[in-house]
XYZ file of C-alpha atoms in Angstrom:
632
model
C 0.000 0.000 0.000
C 1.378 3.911 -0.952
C 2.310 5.903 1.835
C -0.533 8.442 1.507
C -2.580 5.443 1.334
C -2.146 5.410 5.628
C -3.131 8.765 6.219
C -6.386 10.125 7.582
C -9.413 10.420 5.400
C -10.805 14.102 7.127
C -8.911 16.039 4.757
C -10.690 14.084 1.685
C -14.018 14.552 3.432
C -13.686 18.295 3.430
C -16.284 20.443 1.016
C -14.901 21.644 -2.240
C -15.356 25.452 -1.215
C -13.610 25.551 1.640
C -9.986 25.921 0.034
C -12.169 28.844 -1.961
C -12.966 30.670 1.317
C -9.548 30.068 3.188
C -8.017 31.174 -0.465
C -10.556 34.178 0.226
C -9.608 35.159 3.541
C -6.333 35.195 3.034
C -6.497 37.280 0.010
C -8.765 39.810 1.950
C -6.185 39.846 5.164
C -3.259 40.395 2.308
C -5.432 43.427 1.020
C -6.043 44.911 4.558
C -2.335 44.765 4.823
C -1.264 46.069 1.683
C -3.769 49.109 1.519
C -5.615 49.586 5.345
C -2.011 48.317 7.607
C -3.916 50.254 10.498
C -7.244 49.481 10.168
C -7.795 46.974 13.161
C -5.179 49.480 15.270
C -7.779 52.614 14.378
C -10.690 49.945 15.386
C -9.368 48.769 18.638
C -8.849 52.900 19.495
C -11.980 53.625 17.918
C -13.985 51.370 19.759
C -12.149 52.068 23.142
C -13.008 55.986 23.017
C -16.812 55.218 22.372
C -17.186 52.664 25.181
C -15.780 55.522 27.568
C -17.995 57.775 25.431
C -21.130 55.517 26.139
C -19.762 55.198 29.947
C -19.752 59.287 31.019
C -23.147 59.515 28.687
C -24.985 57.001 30.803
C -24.019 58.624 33.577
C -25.540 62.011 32.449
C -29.010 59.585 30.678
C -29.349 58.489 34.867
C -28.919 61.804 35.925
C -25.862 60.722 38.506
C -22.603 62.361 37.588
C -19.755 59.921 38.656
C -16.674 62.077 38.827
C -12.730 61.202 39.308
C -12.948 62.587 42.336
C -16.292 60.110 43.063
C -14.229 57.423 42.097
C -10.994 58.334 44.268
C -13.942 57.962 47.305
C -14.617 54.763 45.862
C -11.332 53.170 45.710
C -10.353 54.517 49.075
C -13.235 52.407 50.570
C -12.759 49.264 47.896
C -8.544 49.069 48.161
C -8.104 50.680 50.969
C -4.228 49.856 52.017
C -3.303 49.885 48.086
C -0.696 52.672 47.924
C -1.924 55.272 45.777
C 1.164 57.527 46.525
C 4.687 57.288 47.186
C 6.467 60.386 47.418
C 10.599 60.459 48.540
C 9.736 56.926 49.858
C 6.989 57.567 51.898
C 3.919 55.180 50.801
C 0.092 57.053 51.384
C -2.624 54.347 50.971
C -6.142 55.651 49.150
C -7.170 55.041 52.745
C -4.057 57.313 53.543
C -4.860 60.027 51.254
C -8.855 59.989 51.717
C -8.573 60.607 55.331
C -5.790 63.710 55.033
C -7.774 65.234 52.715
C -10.560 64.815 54.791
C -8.749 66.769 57.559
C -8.559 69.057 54.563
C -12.164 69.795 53.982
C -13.239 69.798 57.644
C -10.797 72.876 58.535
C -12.018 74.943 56.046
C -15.640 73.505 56.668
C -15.632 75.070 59.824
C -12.859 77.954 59.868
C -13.429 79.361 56.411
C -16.435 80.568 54.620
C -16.121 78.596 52.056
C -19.817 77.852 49.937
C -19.753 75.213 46.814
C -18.484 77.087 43.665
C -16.236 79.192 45.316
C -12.964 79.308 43.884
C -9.229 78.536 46.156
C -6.207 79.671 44.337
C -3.506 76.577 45.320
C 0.476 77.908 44.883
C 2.256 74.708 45.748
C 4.894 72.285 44.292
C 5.018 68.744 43.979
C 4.055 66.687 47.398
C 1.300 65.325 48.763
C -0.090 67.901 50.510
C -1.017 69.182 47.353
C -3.148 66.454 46.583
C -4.687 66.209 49.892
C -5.517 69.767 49.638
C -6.743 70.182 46.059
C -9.131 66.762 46.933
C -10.251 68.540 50.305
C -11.254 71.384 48.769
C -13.109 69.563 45.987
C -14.567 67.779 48.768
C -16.277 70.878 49.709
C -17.659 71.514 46.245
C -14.603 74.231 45.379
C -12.940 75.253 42.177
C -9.669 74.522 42.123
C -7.222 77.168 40.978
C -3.571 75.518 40.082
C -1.205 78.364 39.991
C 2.338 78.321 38.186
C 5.190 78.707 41.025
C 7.596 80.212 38.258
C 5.346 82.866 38.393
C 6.496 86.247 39.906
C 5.138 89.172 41.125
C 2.788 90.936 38.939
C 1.745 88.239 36.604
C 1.159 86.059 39.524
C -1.144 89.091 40.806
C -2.704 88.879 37.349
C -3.733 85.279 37.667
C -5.390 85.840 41.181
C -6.918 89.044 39.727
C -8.687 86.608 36.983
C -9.353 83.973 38.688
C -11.259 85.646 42.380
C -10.533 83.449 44.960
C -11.559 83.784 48.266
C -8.831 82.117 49.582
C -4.983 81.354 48.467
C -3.262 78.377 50.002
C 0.674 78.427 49.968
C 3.672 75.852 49.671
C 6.018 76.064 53.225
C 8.650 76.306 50.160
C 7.092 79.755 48.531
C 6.750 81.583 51.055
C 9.242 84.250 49.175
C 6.884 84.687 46.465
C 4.127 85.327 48.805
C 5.518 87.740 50.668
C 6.698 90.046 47.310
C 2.756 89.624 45.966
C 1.706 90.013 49.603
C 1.234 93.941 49.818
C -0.372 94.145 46.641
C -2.884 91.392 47.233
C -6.428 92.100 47.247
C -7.469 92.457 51.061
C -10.666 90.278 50.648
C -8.314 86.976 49.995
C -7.750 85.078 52.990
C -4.132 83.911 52.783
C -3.525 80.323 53.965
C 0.013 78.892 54.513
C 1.218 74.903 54.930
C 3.031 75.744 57.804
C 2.520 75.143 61.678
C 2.484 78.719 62.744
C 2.624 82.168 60.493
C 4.989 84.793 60.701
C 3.052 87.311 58.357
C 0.288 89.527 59.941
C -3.394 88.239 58.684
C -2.158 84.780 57.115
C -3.243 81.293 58.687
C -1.399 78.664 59.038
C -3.024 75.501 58.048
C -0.936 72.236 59.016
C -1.745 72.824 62.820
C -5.743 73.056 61.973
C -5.502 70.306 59.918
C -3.438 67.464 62.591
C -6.793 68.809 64.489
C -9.284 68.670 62.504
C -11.461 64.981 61.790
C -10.703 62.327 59.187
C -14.439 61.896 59.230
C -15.713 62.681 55.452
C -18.186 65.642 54.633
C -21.123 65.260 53.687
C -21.234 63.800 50.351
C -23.869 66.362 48.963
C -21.247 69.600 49.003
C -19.003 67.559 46.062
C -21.963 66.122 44.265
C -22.159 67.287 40.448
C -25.531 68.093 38.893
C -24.230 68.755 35.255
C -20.863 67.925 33.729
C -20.269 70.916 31.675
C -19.931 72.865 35.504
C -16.710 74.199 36.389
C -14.214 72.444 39.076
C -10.641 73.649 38.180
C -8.702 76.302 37.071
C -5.398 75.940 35.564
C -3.510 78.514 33.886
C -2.152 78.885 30.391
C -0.177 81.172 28.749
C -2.165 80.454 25.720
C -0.897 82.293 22.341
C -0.841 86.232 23.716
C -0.442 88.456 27.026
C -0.278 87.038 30.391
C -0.998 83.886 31.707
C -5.413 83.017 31.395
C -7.355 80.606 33.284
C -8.383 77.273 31.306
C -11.839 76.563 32.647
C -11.285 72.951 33.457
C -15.441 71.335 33.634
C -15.825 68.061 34.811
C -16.204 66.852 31.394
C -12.621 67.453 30.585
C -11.415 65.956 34.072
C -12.925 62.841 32.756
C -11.214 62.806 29.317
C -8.049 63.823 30.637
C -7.823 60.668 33.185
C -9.015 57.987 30.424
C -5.419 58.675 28.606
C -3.287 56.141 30.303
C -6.260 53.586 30.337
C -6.674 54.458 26.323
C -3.237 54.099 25.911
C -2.946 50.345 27.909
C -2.108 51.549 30.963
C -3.716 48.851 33.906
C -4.389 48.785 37.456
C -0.746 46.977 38.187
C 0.924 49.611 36.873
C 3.038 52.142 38.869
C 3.131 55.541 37.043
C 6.122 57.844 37.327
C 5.166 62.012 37.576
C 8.317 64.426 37.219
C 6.267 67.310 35.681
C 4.589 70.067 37.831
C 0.954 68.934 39.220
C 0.108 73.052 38.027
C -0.037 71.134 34.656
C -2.571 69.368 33.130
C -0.755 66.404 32.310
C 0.417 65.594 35.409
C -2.620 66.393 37.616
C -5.353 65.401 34.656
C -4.077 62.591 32.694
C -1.546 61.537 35.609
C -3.038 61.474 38.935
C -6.593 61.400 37.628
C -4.871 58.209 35.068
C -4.259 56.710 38.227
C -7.509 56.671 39.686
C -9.276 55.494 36.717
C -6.898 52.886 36.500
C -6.856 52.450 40.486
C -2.825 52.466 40.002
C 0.018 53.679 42.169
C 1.685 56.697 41.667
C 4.901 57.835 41.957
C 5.626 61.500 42.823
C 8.818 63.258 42.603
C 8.957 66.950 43.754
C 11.547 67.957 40.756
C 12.435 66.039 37.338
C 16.182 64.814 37.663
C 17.776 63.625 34.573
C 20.416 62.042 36.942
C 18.133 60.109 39.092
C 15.193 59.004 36.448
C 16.278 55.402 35.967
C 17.506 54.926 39.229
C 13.955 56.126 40.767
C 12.355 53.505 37.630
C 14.386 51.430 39.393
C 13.422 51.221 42.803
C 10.112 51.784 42.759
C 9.558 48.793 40.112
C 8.251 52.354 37.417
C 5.862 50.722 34.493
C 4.590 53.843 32.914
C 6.224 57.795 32.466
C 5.020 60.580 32.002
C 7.371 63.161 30.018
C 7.656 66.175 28.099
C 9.781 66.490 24.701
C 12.684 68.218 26.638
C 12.476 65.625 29.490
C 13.203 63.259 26.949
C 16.430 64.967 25.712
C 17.187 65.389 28.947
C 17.819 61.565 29.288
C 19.424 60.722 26.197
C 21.816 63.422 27.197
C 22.886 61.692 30.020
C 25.957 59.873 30.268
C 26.168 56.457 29.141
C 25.593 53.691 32.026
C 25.629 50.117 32.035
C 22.688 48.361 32.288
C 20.149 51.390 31.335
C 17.788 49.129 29.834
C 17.275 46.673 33.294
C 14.263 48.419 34.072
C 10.327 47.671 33.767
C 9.142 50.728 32.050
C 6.694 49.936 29.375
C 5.111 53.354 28.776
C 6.139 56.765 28.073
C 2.799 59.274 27.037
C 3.448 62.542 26.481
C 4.235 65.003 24.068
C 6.682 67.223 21.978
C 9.474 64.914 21.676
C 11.575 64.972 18.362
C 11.724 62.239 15.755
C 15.645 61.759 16.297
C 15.159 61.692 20.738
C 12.694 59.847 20.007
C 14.564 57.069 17.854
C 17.787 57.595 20.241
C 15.352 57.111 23.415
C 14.066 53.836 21.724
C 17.602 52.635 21.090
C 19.199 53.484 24.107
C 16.759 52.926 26.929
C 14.840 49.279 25.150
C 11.288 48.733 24.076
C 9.167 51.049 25.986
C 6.286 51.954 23.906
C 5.866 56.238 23.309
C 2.146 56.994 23.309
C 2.321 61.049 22.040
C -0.609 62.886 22.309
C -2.005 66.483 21.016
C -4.036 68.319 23.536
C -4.281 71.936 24.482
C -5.289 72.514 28.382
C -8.300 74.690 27.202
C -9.207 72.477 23.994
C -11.934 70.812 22.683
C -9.615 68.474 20.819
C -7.145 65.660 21.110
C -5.060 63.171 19.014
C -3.551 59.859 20.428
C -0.489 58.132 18.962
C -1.870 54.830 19.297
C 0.212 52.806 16.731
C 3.762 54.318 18.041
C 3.948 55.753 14.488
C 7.703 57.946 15.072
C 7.265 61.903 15.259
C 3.422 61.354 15.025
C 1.116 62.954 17.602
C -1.782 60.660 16.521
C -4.094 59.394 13.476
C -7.477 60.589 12.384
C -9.902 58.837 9.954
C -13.353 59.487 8.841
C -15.240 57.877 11.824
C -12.894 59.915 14.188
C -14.034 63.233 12.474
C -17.846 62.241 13.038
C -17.172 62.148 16.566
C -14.282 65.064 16.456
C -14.568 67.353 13.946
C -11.834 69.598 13.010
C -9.955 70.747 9.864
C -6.712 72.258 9.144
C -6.961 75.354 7.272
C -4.922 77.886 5.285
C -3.002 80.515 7.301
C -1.399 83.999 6.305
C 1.867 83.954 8.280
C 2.281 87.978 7.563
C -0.812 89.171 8.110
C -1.048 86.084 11.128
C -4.747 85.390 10.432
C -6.342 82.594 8.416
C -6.772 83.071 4.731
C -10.439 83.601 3.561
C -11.700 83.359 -0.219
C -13.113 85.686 -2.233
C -16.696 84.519 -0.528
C -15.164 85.383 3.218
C -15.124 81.562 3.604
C -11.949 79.530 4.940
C -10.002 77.099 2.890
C -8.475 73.875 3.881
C -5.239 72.585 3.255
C -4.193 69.823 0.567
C -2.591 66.409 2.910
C 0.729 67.149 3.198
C 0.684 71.168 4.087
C 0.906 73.296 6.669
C -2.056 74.044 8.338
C -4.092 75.823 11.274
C -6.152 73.105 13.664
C -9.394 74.074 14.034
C -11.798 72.189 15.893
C -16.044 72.106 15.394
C -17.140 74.274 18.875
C -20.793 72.007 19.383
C -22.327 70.229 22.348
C -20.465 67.306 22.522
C -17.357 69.180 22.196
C -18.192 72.419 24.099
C -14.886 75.261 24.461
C -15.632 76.742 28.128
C -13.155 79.521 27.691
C -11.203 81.562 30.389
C -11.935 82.903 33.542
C -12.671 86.780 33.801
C -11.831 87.208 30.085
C -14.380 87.022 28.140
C -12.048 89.148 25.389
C -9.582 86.271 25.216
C -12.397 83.454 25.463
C -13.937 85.539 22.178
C -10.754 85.912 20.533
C -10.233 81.794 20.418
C -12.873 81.329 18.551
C -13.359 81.496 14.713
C -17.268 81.709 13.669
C -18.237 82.027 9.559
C -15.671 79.073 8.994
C -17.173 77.343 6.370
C -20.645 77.906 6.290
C -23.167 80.581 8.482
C -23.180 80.090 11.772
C -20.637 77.390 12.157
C -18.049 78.236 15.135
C -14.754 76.894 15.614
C -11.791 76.577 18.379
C -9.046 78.097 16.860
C -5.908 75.772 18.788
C -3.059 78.394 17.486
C -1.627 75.441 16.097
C -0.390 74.575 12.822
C -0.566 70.635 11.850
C 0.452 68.758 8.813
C -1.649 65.305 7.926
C -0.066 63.123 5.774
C -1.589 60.543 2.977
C -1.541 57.885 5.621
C -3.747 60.020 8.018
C -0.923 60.421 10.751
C -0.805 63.831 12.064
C 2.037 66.217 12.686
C 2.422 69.248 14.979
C 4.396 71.787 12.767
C 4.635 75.373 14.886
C 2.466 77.980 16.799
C 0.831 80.799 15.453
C 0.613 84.304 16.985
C 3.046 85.735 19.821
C 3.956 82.341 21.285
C 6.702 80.368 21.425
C 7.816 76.678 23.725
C 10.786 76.156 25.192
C 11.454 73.991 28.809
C 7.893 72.394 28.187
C 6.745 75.306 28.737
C 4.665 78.071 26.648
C 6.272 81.301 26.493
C 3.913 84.499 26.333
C 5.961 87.141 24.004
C 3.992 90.019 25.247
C 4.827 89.201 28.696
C 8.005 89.112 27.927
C 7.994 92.610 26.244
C 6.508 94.168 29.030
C 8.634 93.434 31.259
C 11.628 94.543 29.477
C 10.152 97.863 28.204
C 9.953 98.700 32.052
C 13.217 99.622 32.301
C 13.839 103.329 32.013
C 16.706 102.844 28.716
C 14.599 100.479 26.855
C 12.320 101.951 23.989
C 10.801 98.973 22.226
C 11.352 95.176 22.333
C 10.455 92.772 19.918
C 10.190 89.401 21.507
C 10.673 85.846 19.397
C 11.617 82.294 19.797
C 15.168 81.253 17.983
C 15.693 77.420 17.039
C 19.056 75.898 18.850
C 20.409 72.834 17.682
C 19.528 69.804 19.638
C 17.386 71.528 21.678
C 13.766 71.037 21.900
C 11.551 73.936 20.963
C 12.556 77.533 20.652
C 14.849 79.841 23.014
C 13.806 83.069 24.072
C 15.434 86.453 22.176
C 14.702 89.758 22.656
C 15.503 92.625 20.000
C 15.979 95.935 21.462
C 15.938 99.880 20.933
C 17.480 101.817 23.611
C 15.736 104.842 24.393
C 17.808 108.041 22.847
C 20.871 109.093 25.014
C 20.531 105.786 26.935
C 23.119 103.054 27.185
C 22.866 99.183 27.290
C 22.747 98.294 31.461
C 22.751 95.077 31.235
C 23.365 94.257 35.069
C 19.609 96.070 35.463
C 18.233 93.806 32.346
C 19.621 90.387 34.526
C 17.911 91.744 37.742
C 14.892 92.530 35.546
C 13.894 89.429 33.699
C 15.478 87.029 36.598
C 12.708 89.360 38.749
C 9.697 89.667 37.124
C 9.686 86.587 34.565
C 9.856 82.257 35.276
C 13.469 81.225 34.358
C 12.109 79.157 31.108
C 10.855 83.092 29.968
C 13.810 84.863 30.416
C 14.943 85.963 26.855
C 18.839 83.789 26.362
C 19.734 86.189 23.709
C 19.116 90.001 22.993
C 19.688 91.587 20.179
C 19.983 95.748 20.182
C 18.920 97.326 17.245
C 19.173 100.791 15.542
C 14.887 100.721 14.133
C 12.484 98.134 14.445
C 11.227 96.629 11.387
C 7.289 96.580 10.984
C 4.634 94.244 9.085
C 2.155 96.621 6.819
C -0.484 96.004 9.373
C 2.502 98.254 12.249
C 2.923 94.521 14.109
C 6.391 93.851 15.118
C 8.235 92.188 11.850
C 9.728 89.029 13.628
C 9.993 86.360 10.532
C 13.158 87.563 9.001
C 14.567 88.112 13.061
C 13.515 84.303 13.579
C 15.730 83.595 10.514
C 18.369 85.291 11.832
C 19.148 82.918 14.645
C 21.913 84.566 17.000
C 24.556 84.149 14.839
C 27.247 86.612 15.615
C 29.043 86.192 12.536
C 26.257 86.707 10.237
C 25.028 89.611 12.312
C 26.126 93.128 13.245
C 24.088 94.153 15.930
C 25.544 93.459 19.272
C 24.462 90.573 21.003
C 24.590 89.253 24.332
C 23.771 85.689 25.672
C 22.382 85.303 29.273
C 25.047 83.145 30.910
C 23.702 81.829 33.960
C 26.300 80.451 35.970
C 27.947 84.118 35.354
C 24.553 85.458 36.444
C 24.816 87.823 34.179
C 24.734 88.640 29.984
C 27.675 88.730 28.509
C 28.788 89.887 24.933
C 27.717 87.048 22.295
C 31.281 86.184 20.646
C 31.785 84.120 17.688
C 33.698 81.651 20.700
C 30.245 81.297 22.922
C 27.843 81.056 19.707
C 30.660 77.750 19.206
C 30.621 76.555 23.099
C 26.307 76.846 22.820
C 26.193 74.812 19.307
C 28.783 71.815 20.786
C 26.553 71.975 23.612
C 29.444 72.663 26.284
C 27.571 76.079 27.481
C 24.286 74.122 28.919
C 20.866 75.965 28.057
């Protein structure tokens, strides 16, 4: 008998179509490839953001609003000793933090005056206590203002002018700040500090009041949420112009903001890592708030250190990071160590890191997966990187824009406004160019604006897009979508530039400079440095007439009145200034100038800051910045 004689009959039995259908399959899973590669990628994201969709929508159909903060109760009562925070290796349970910020709540339950929907201004750094007292005041129905520490004096003023609080709490570690903003302050703030006793005349001190006070929770009816669309933080942004504006933060957005790790894998086991100021959104939205949606642990650190990252990933067994595009160079700037890829990170979500950190961060430090994300603080919008496409900030297709509906549209860089036909209608881009991100201002995707400016919350907005009464957030941002749908951030529009994570107001800038008595005008941009992320400050100058250069008073001005990441690295003094035809500030051909010495005959001076002063730019310095021996 032949060999094949022996073997099994099943195969014979089989119908003749079915090597058709396999033949079929396999064709169609070849095509998918070829010409949709992402199509079950885009499905698996597509389908996650409408189950959370459907989740927060049944919520509203029941007429119970479930918040993160409702959820934080929750998990405090369900996982009690879980550590939710470890901070300089001290562990805080939910039970841990849910009690302290209990403490919270019931001092200013009965020594404030405190009714739900008042606002408390909160000027503290990364620890716990910040937490504990940004979750007690919620607890009490509050808005929550997060204030910038890098901010000085009378912008700092500014943002407690806009956003009325009726009380401002202060870090034990800023109590300088306070006391230069302290004489100015409006005398119907009560002033709060996180120490034990207070030195100042008419401020409280809070820690003693609070190792007083109950753990026993407040009634559950001063946090409840009827709607929402209603307001619970505030956290500031410099935005594209002036000084800094209040992001109304609803509890809409709060909910969006903590479903990023979850939509980007992130699980219950995981430990996530925050470096980057809880003032931010993306550490206090999408990373603590991430962590209670996940019911995770968190890992605080008070300050980002480059030199202590992996060692901290290390020892506290890190699965997920947060970062910033700069915290990212940061790292690959680091010296070389053995053994930089023993660690258990899986995750890194952020934004605004280059294509080539981002392929020498993949290379150097092993397979952890970068999840980039688009999202302005204020926004209506948001793009997720889910396929790890490099440089990327996320992927759009035609479901996506049912849901999220936005367009990138033609912009006039001179006259910096977007280009309308001859009907007055916008025009949108071609794939592949440069365009400004607009996003569809409806129900679903509401824009809430600033507080006390309705000017500014106005002058986001674009209405008569497209058609009659359409209306439009206007992000300030220009994006680039490719033929494969992936989208790209390009640059920022208007008087704004990035640089240290951080979004640098040019008119702040300006008028802080043109204070000084020998300054007549300053012209304000952001100048590319290689190998540096974003855009350093410059400032171009005109000295009043008869008035010479001081630049000890410049240092002592800027290092004054403005954060460090806003203090101009390079100015430039100038004989005119050169205007646009509309008398703005001419700044494009300046930007293309750089701060090349040798190509240009103005003086200029670099702000050397272990000199603590500025000092003459020479053609040797301009050298020692590019070979990146002068650190920026």
């Amino acid at each position: 008998m032949r060999a094949w004689d022996d073997l099994p009959l099943f195969p014979k039995l089989l119908p003749s179509w079915v090597p058709g259908v396999v033949a079929g399959f396999a064709s169609l899973h070849l095509i998918q490839k070829l010409l949709f590669p992402y199509f079950w990628a885009d499905l698996r994201y597509l389908l996650k953001v409408l189950l959370y969709g459907l989740r927060v929508e049944s919520y509203r159909q029941r007429g119970k609003i479930v918040t993160v903060l409702d959820k934080f109760v929750k998990l405090a009562e369900k996982q009690p000793h879980k550590a939710f925070l470890i901070y300089d290796g001290k562990v805080l349970s939910y039970r841990d933090v849910d009690r302290r910020s209990n403490r919270v709540a019931q001092v200013f339950l009965h020594h404030g005056t405190l009714k739900k929907g008042d606002t408390v201004a909160l000027l503290m750094g990364n620890e716990p206590d910040f937490i504990h007292v940004w979750f007690g005041l919620a607890k009490l129905g509050c808005v929550v203002a997060f204030l910038n520490f890098n901010v000085r004096s009378r912008s700092l003023l500014h943002c407690l002018t806009s956003c009325e609080p009726k009380i401002l709490i202060v870090g034990a570690d800023l109590l300088g700040t306070l006391e230069e903003i302290l004489p100015n302050l409006q005398k119907d703030i009560s002033v709060w500090v996180m120490t034990k006793d207070s030195t100042f005349p008419s401020v409280h001190s809070l820690l003693d009041k609070m190792e007083a006070a109950s753990e026993d929770p407040v009634p559950v009816s001063r946090r409840s949420a009827s709607n929402l669309k209603s307001s619970v933080l505030y956290i500031f942004t410099s935005g594209t112009t002036g000084l800094p504006k209040a992001a109304v933060i609803s509890h809409m957005q709060v909910l969006k903001g903590a479903a990023g790790l979850w939509a980007f894998g992130a699980t219950a086991e995981d430990i996530i890592y925050i470096t980057l100021p809880l003032y931010h959104s993306a550490a206090s939205l999408l990373g603590i708030g991430g962590c209670i949606e996940l019911g995770a642990t968190c890992v605080l650190r008070k300050k980002f250190s480059a030199s202590q990252f992996w060692s901290d990933c290390k020892k506290y067994n890190v699965t997920v990071i947060q970062y910033i595009g700069e915290l990212c160079r940061y790292l690959c700037s680091q010296p070389v160590k053995d053994g930089e890829k023993n660690h258990k990170v899986r995750l890194a979500v952020g934004n605004g890191v280059r294509n080539d950190v981002w392929r020498e961060f993949l290379n150097r430090f092993g397979a952890v997966k970068i999840c980039e994300f688009y999202g302005a603080t204020e926004g209506n919008i948001c793009f997720m990187n889910h396929t790890g496409k490099i440089g990327s900030v996320g992927r759009t297709n035609f479901f996506y824009k049912l849901f999220f509906p936005f367009d990138l549209i033609k912009y006039d860089f001179q006259k910096d406004e977007p280009i309308r036909n001859k009907h007055g209608w916008c025009e949108k881009v071609k794939k592949g160019e440069a365009g400004l991100l607009i996003s569809q201002v409806n129900a679903k995707n509401p824009f809430f604006g600033y507080a006390g400016n309705k000017r500014h919350t106005e002058k986001k907005l674009l209405s008569e897009v497209f058609k009659k009464g359409d209306l439009y957030f206007n992000t300030g941002d220009l994006m680039v979508q490719d033929h494969e749908n992936f989208l790209y951030f390009w640059d920022r529009i208007g008087d704004t530039f990035r640089w240290k994570g951080e979004n640098v107001a040019t008119t702040e800038v300006s008028d802080v400079i043109v204070m000084l008595d020998f300054i007549q005008e300053a012209n304000v941009y952001g100048v590319s440095v290689p190998d540096h992320e974003g855009k350093a400050g410059m400032a171009s100058l005109i000295l009043k007439q008869n008035r010479a250069m001081d630049l000890e008073q410049m240092y002592k001005q800027v290092v004054t009145y403005l954060p460090g990441y806003a203090c101009p690295l390079f100015l430039r003094v100038q004989e005119t200034m050169e205007m646009t035809g509309t008398f703005k500030q001419q700044k494009f051909r300046l930007v293309d100038e750089g701060f090349n010495p040798s190509t240009i005959t103005d003086p200029l001076y670099f702000l050397d800051n272990s000199k603590q002063a500025y000092i003459l730019l020479t053609k040797e310095v301009y050298e020692r910045i590019l070979s990146g021996q002068i650190k920026l």
